[in-house]
Coordinates of C-alpha atoms and ligand atoms in Angstrom, one line a residue:
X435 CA 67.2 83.4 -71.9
X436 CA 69.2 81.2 -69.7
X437 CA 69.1 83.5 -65.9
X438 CA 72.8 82.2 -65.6
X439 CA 73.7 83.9 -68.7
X440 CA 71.9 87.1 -68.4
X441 CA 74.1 89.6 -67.0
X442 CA 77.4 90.4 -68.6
X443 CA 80.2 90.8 -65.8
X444 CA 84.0 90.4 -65.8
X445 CA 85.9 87.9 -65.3
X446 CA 88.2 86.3 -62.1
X447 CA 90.8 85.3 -64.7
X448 CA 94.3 86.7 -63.8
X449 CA 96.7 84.9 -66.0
X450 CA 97.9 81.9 -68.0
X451 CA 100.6 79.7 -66.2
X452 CA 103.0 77.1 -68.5
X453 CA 102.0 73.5 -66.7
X454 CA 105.7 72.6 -66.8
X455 CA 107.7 75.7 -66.7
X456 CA 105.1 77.8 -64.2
X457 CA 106.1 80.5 -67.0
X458 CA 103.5 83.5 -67.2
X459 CA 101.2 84.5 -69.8
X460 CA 98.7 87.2 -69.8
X461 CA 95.2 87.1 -70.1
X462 CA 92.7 88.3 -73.1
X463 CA 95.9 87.3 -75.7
X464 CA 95.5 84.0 -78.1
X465 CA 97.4 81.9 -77.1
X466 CA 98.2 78.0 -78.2
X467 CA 100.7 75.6 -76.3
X468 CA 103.2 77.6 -74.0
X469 CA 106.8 78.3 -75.2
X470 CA 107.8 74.7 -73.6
X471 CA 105.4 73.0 -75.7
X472 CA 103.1 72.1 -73.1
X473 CA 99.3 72.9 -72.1
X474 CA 98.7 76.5 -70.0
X475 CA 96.6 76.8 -67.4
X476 CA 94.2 79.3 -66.8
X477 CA 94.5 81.0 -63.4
X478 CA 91.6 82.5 -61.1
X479 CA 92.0 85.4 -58.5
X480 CA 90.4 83.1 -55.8
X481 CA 90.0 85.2 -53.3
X482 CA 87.9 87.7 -55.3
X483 CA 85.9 84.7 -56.0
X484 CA 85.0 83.9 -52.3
X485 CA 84.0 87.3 -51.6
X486 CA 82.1 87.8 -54.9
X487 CA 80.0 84.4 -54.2
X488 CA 79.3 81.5 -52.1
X489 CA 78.6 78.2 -52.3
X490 CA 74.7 78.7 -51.5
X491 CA 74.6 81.3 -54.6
X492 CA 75.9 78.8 -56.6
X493 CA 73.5 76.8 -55.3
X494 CA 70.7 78.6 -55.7
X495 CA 70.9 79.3 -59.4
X496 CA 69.7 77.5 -62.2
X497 CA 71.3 74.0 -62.4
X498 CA 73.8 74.5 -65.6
X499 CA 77.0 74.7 -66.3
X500 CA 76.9 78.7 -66.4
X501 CA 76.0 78.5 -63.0
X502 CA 80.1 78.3 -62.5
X503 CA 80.6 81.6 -64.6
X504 CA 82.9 83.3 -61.6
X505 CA 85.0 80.5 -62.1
X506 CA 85.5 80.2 -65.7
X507 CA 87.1 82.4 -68.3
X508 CA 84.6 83.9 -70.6
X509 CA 84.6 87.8 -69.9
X510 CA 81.4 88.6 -71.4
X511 CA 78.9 86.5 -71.4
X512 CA 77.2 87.9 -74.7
X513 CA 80.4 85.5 -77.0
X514 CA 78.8 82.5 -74.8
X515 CA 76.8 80.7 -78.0
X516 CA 74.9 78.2 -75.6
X517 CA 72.6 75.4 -77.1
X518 CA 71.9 74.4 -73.2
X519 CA 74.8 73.1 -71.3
X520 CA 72.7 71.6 -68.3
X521 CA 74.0 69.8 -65.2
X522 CA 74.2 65.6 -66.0
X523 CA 72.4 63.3 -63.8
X524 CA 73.9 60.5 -61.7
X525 CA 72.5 57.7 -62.6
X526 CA 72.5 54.5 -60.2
X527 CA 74.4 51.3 -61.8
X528 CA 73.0 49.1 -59.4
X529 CA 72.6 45.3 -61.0
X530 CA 76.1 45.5 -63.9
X531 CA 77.7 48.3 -61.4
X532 CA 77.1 47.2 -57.9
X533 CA 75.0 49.3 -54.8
X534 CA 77.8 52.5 -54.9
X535 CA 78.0 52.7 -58.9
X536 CA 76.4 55.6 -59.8
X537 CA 77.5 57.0 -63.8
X538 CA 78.0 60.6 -64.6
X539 CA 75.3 60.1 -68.0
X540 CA 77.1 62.8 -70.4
X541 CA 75.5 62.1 -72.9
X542 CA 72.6 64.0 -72.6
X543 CA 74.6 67.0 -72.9
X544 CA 74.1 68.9 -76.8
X545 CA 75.9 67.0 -79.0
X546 CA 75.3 64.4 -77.3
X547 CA 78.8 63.7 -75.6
X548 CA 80.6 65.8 -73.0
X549 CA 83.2 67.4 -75.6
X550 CA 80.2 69.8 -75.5
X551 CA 81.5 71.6 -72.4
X552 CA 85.0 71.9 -73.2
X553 CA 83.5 72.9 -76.8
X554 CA 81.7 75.6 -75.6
X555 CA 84.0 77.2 -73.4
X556 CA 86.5 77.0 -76.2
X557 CA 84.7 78.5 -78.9
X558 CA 83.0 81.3 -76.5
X559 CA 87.2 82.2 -76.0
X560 CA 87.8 82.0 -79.5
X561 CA 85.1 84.9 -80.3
X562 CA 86.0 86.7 -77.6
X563 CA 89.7 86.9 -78.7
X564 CA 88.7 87.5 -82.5
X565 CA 89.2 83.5 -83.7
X566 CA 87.4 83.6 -87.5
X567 CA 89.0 80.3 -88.4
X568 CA 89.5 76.9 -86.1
X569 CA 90.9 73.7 -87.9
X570 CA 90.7 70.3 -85.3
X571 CA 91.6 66.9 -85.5
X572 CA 89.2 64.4 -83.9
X573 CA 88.1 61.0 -83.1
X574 CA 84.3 62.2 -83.8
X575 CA 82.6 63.8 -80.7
X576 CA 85.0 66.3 -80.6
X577 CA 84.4 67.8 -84.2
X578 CA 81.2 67.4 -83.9
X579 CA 80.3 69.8 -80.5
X580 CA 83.0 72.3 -82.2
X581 CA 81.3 72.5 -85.3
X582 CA 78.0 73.1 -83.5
X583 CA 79.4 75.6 -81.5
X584 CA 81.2 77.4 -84.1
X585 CA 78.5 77.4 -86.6
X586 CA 76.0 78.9 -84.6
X587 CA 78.1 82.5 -83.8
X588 CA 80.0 82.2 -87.7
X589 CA 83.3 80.8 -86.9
X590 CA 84.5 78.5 -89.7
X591 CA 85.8 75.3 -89.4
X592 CA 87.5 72.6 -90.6
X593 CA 87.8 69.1 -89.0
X594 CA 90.6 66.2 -90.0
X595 CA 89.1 63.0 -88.5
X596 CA 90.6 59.2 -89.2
X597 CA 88.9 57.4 -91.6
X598 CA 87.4 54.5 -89.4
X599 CA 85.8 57.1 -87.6
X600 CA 82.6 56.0 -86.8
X601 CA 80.5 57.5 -89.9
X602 CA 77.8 59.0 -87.5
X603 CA 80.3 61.7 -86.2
X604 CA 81.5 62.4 -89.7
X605 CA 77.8 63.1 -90.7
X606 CA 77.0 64.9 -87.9
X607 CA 80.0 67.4 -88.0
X608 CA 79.2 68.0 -91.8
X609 CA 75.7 68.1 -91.0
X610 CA 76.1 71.0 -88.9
X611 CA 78.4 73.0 -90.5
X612 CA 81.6 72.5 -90.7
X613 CA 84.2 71.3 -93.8
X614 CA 85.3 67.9 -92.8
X615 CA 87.8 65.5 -94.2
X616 CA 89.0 61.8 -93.2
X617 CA 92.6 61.1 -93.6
X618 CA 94.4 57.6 -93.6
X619 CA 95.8 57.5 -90.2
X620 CA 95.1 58.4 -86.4
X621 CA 94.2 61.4 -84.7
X622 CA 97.5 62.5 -84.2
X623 CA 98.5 62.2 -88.0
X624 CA 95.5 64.8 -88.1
X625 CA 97.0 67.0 -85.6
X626 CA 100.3 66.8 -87.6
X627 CA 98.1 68.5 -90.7
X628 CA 96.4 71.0 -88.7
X629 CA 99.8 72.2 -87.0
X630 CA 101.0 72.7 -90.2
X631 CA 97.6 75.3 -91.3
X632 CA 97.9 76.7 -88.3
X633 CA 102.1 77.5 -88.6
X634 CA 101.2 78.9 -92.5
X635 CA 98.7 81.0 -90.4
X636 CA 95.8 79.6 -92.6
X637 CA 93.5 79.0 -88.8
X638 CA 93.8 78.7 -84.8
X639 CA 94.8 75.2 -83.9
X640 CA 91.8 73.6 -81.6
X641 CA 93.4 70.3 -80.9
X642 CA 93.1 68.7 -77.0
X643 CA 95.1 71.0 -74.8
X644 CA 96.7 73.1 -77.7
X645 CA 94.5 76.0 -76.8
X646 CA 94.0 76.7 -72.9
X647 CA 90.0 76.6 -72.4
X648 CA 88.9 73.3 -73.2
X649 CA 90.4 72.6 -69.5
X650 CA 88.1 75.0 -68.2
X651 CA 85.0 73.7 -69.9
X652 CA 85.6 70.5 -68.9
X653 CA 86.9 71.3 -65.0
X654 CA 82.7 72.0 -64.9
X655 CA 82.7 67.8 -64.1
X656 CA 85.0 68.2 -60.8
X657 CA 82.6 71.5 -60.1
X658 CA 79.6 69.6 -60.7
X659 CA 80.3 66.3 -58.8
X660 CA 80.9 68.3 -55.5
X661 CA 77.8 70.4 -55.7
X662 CA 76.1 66.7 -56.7
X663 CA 77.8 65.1 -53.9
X664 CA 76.8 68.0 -51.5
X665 CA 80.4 69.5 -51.2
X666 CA 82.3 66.4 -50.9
X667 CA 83.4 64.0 -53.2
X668 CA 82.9 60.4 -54.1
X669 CA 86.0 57.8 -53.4
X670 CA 87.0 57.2 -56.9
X671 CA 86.5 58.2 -60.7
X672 CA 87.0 56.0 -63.7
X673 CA 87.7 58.4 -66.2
X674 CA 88.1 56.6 -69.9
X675 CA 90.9 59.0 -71.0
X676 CA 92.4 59.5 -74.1
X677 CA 93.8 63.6 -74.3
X678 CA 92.8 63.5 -70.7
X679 CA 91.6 67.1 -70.7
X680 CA 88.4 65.7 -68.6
X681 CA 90.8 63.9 -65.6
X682 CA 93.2 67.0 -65.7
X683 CA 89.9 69.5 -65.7
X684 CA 88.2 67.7 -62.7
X685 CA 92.1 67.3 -61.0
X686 CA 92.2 71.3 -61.5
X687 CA 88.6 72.0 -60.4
X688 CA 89.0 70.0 -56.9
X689 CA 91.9 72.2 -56.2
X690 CA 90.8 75.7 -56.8
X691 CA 87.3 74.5 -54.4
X692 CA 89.4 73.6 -52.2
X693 CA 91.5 77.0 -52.1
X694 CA 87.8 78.5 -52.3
X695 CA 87.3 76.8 -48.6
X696 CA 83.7 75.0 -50.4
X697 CA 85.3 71.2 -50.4
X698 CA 88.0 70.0 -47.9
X699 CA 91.3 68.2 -48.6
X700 CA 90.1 64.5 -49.1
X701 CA 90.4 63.6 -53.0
X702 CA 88.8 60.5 -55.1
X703 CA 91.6 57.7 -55.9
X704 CA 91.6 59.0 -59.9
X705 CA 91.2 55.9 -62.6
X706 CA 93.0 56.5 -66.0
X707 CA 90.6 54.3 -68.1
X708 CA 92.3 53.0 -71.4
X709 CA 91.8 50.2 -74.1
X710 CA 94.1 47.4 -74.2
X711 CA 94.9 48.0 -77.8
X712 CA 95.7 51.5 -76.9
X713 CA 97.4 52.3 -73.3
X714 CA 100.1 54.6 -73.4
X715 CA 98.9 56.6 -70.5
X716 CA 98.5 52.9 -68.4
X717 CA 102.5 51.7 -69.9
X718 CA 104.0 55.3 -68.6
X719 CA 102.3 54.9 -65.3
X720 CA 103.9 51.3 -64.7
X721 CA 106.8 51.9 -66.1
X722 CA 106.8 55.0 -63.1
X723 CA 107.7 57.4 -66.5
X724 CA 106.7 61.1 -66.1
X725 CA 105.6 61.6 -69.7
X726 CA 104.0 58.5 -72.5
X727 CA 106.1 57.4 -75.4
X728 CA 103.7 57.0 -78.7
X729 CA 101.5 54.1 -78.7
X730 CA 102.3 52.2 -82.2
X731 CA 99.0 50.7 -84.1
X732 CA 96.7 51.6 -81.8
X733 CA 93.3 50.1 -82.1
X734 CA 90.1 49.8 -80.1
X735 CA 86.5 49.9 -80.6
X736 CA 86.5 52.9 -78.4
X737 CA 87.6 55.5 -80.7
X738 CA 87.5 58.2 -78.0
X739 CA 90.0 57.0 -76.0
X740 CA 92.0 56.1 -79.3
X741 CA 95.0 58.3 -78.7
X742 CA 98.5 57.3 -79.3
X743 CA 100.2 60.4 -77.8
X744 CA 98.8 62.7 -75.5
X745 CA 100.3 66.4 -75.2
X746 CA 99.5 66.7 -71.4
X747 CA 100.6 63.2 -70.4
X748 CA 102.7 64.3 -67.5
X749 CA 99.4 65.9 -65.8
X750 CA 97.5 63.0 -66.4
X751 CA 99.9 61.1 -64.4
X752 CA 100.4 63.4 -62.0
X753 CA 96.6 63.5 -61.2
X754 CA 96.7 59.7 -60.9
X755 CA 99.5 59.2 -58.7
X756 CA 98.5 62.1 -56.5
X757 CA 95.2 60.7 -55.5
X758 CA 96.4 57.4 -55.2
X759 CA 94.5 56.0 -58.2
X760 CA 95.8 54.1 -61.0
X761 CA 96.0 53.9 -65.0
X762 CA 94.4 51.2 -66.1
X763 CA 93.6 49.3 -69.4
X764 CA 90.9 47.2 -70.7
X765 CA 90.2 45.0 -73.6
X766 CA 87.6 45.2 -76.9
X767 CA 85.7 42.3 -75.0
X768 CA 85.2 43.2 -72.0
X769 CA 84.3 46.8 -72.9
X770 CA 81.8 45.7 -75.4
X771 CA 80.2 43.6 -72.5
X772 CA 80.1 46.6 -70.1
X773 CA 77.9 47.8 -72.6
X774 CA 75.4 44.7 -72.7
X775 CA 75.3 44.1 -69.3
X776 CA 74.9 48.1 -68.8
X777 CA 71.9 48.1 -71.0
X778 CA 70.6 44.5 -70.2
X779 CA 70.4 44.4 -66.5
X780 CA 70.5 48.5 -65.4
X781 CA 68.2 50.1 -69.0
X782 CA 71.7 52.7 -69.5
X783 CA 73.0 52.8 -72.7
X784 CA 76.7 53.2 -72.5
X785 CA 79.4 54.7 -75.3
X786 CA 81.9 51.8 -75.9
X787 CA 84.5 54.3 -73.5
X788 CA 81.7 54.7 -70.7
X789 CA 82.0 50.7 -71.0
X790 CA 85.4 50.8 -70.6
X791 CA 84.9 52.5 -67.2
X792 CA 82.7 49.6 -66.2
X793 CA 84.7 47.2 -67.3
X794 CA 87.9 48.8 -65.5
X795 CA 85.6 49.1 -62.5
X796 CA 85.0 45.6 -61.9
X797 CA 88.6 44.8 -62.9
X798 CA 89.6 47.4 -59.7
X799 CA 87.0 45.5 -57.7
X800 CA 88.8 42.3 -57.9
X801 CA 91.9 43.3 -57.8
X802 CA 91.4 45.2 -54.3
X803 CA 91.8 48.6 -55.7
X804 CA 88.4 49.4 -54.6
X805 CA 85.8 47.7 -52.9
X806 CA 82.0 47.4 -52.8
X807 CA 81.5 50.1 -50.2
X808 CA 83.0 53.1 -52.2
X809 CA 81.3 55.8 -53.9
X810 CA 82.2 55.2 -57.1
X811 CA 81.5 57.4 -60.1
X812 CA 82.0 56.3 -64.0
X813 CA 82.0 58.5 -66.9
X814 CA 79.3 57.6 -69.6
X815 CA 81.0 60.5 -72.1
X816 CA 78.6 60.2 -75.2
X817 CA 75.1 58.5 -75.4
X818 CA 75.0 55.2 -76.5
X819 CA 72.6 56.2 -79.4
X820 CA 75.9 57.3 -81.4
X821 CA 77.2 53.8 -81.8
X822 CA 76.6 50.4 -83.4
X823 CA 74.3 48.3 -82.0
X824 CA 73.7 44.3 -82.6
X825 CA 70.6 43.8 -85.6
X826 CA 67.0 43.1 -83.7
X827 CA 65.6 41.2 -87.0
X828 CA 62.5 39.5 -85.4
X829 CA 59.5 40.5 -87.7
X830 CA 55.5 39.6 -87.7
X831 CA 53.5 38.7 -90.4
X832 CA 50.1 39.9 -88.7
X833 CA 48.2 38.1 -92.0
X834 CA 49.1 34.9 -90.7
X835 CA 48.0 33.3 -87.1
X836 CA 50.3 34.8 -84.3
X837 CA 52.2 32.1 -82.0
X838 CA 51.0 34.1 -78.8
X839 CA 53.2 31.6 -76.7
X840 CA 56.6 32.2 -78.8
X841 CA 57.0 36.3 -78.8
Ligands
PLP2295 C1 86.9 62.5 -76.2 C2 86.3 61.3 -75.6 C3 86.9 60.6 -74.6 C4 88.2 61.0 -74.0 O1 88.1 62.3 -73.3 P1 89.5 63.1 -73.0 O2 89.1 64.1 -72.0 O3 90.0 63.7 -74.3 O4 90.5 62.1 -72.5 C5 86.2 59.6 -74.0 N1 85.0 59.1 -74.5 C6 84.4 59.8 -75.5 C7 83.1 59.3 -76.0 C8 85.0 60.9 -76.1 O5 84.4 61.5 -77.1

């Protein structure tokens, strides 16, 4: 067994907070959007952290995500159902990235994309608070850690996904357990069905920032990168967002080291990464709008970041204008040569999103946003291995004489 996940101990959690209103809730209650309609934020006793542990016990346990546990919400660590969680490399981007590109590679977390740690966190909650039944609509990778997650401690699920979802996810989140159904429309058409189970009471509603732990799972990022980055962070993150939970996780996790004393004040310009066909977060932010207005036919090969309408919007943009980083958008081309040149010229597979990052990273570059010289760190959020991949149709005949000179 996992030595981070060994002793059963309580947790630092001391309340729920309304993002909007500051409104209270209490912990160890289920609890879905606040009263306002907006995203809660779990709250930590910090101070009982720093006496409880330091940064070099942190740092001398096992390199996972459970390494963290003081600063997450799970109270006992027996409703954690792990299937290995482990820290992701930095992987240098040096020829299609430049000499300071190094990419946060998610996808060799289980599941293979990064909605593994907000997954995990989530569905640990979920048991602890008596959850039997979770519906969620997703774009793929999403559905697909939940129903991995919930399968293996008996939690049933059900999972709305659109139908263009690429067919791999929908195989993969039937595969392993859960009931899943594609619906004509986007992701937040599949929202609209599972709000309406989860007001009939027929299950928990697990969409993006509808239930409070996803946050915390993901916030694990921000954690990691400073521990990675030994205790300070790199200049800017390209973040390919589409709920955002990851950006507003990280954004959440840099504060509460900071009020730990373990990281100082200075911040990474934050880079909202979204497809041209699909940029409300990137319209809001120019338009100087504190909240997104629905994106209408939204469409992109990068069907992670396709999402019209995001329920924590205003904390996305918050995040980005605090740093001093900016939302910006990309098109179908030049993501999809990200992901060629990525592979070509560095040997990393990229997810059409982690492309995006690139993509939005050279735009930065030439626009003066950044330059060469930062320490720059993209988001590869699934492996590459999920997606399609242009035919490689050259074939032998070894019965006939081989053209040594032509292979
Ligand atoms: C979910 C997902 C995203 C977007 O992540 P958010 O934190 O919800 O914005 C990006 N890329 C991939 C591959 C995803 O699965």
């Amino acid at each position: 067994m996992n030595q981070n996940l060994t002793t059963d101990r309580q947790t630092f959690v001391t309340h729920l907070e309304c993002s909007i209103t500051g409104e209270r809730y209490e912990a160890d209650q289920l609890h879905g959007l606040s009263r306002a309609g907006r995203p809660l934020l779990v709250r930590y006793d910090l101070d009982a952290v720093r006496s409880s542990v330091s940064r070099d016990t942190i740092e001398a346990r096992p390199t996972d995500l459970w390494r963290w546990r003081e600063l997450l919400p799970v109270r006992h660590t027996s409703n954690i159902v792990s299937l290995g969680e482990i820290e992701t490399p930095l992987v240098p981007l040096t020829k299609s990235g430049g000499p300071n590109v190094l990419v946060k590679d998610e996808g060799r977390l289980p599941t293979g994309s990064f909605k593994a740690r907000g997954l995990v966190m989530a569905v640990a909650m979920a048991k602890e608070l008596g959850v039997t039944k979770i519906a969620m609509p997703t774009n793929g990778n999403a559905g697909a850690a939940l129903a991995a997650y919930a399968t293996r401690c008996g939690i049933e699920t059900i999972v709305f996904c659109p139908d263009d979802t690429p067919e791999i996810n929908v195989r993969e989140i039937a595969m392993q357990g859960a009931r899943v159904w594609r619906v004509n429309g986007l992701i937040d058409d599949c929202g609209a069905i599972v709000g309406k189970g989860a007001a009939e009471g027929r299950w928990f509603d697990f969409s993006t920032l509808k239930e409070p732990y996803r946050i915390e799972g993901k916030k694990t990022m921000g954690l990691e990168l400073a521990a990675q980055f030994g205790w300070k962070l790199p200049d800017a993150i390209f973040y390919p967002t589409g709920g955002g939970t990851g950006l507003i996780g990280m954004w959440k996790a840099f504060d509460e080291l900071e009020k730990l004393g373990w990281i100082g004040s200075q911040r990474p310009k934050m880079f909202a990464v979204q497809a041209s066909g699909c940029a409300p977060i990137v319209r809001a932010f120019e338009a100087g709008e504190e909240h997104a207005e629905r994106w209408e036919d939204a469409s992109t090969v990068a069907a992670g970041i396709r999402v019209p309408k995001a329920v924590g919007d205003f904390l996305i943009l918050r995040a980005v204008r605090e740093s001093g980083g900016q939302a910006l958008a990309v098109g179908d081309p030049a993501i999809l040569k990200a992901v060629d040149a990525a592979a070509k010229q560095d040997g990393l597979l990229l997810c059409p999103e982690g492309g995006a990052t690139l993509a939005a990273y050279h735009q930065a570059l030439n626009t003066g946003l950044v330059d060469e010289e930062d320490k720059v760190v993209l988001f590869n959020c699934a492996t590459g291995l999920k997606y399609p991949m242009p035919e490689a149709p050259q074939a032998l005949d070894r019965t006939r004489p081989i053209d040594f000179d032509a292979l």
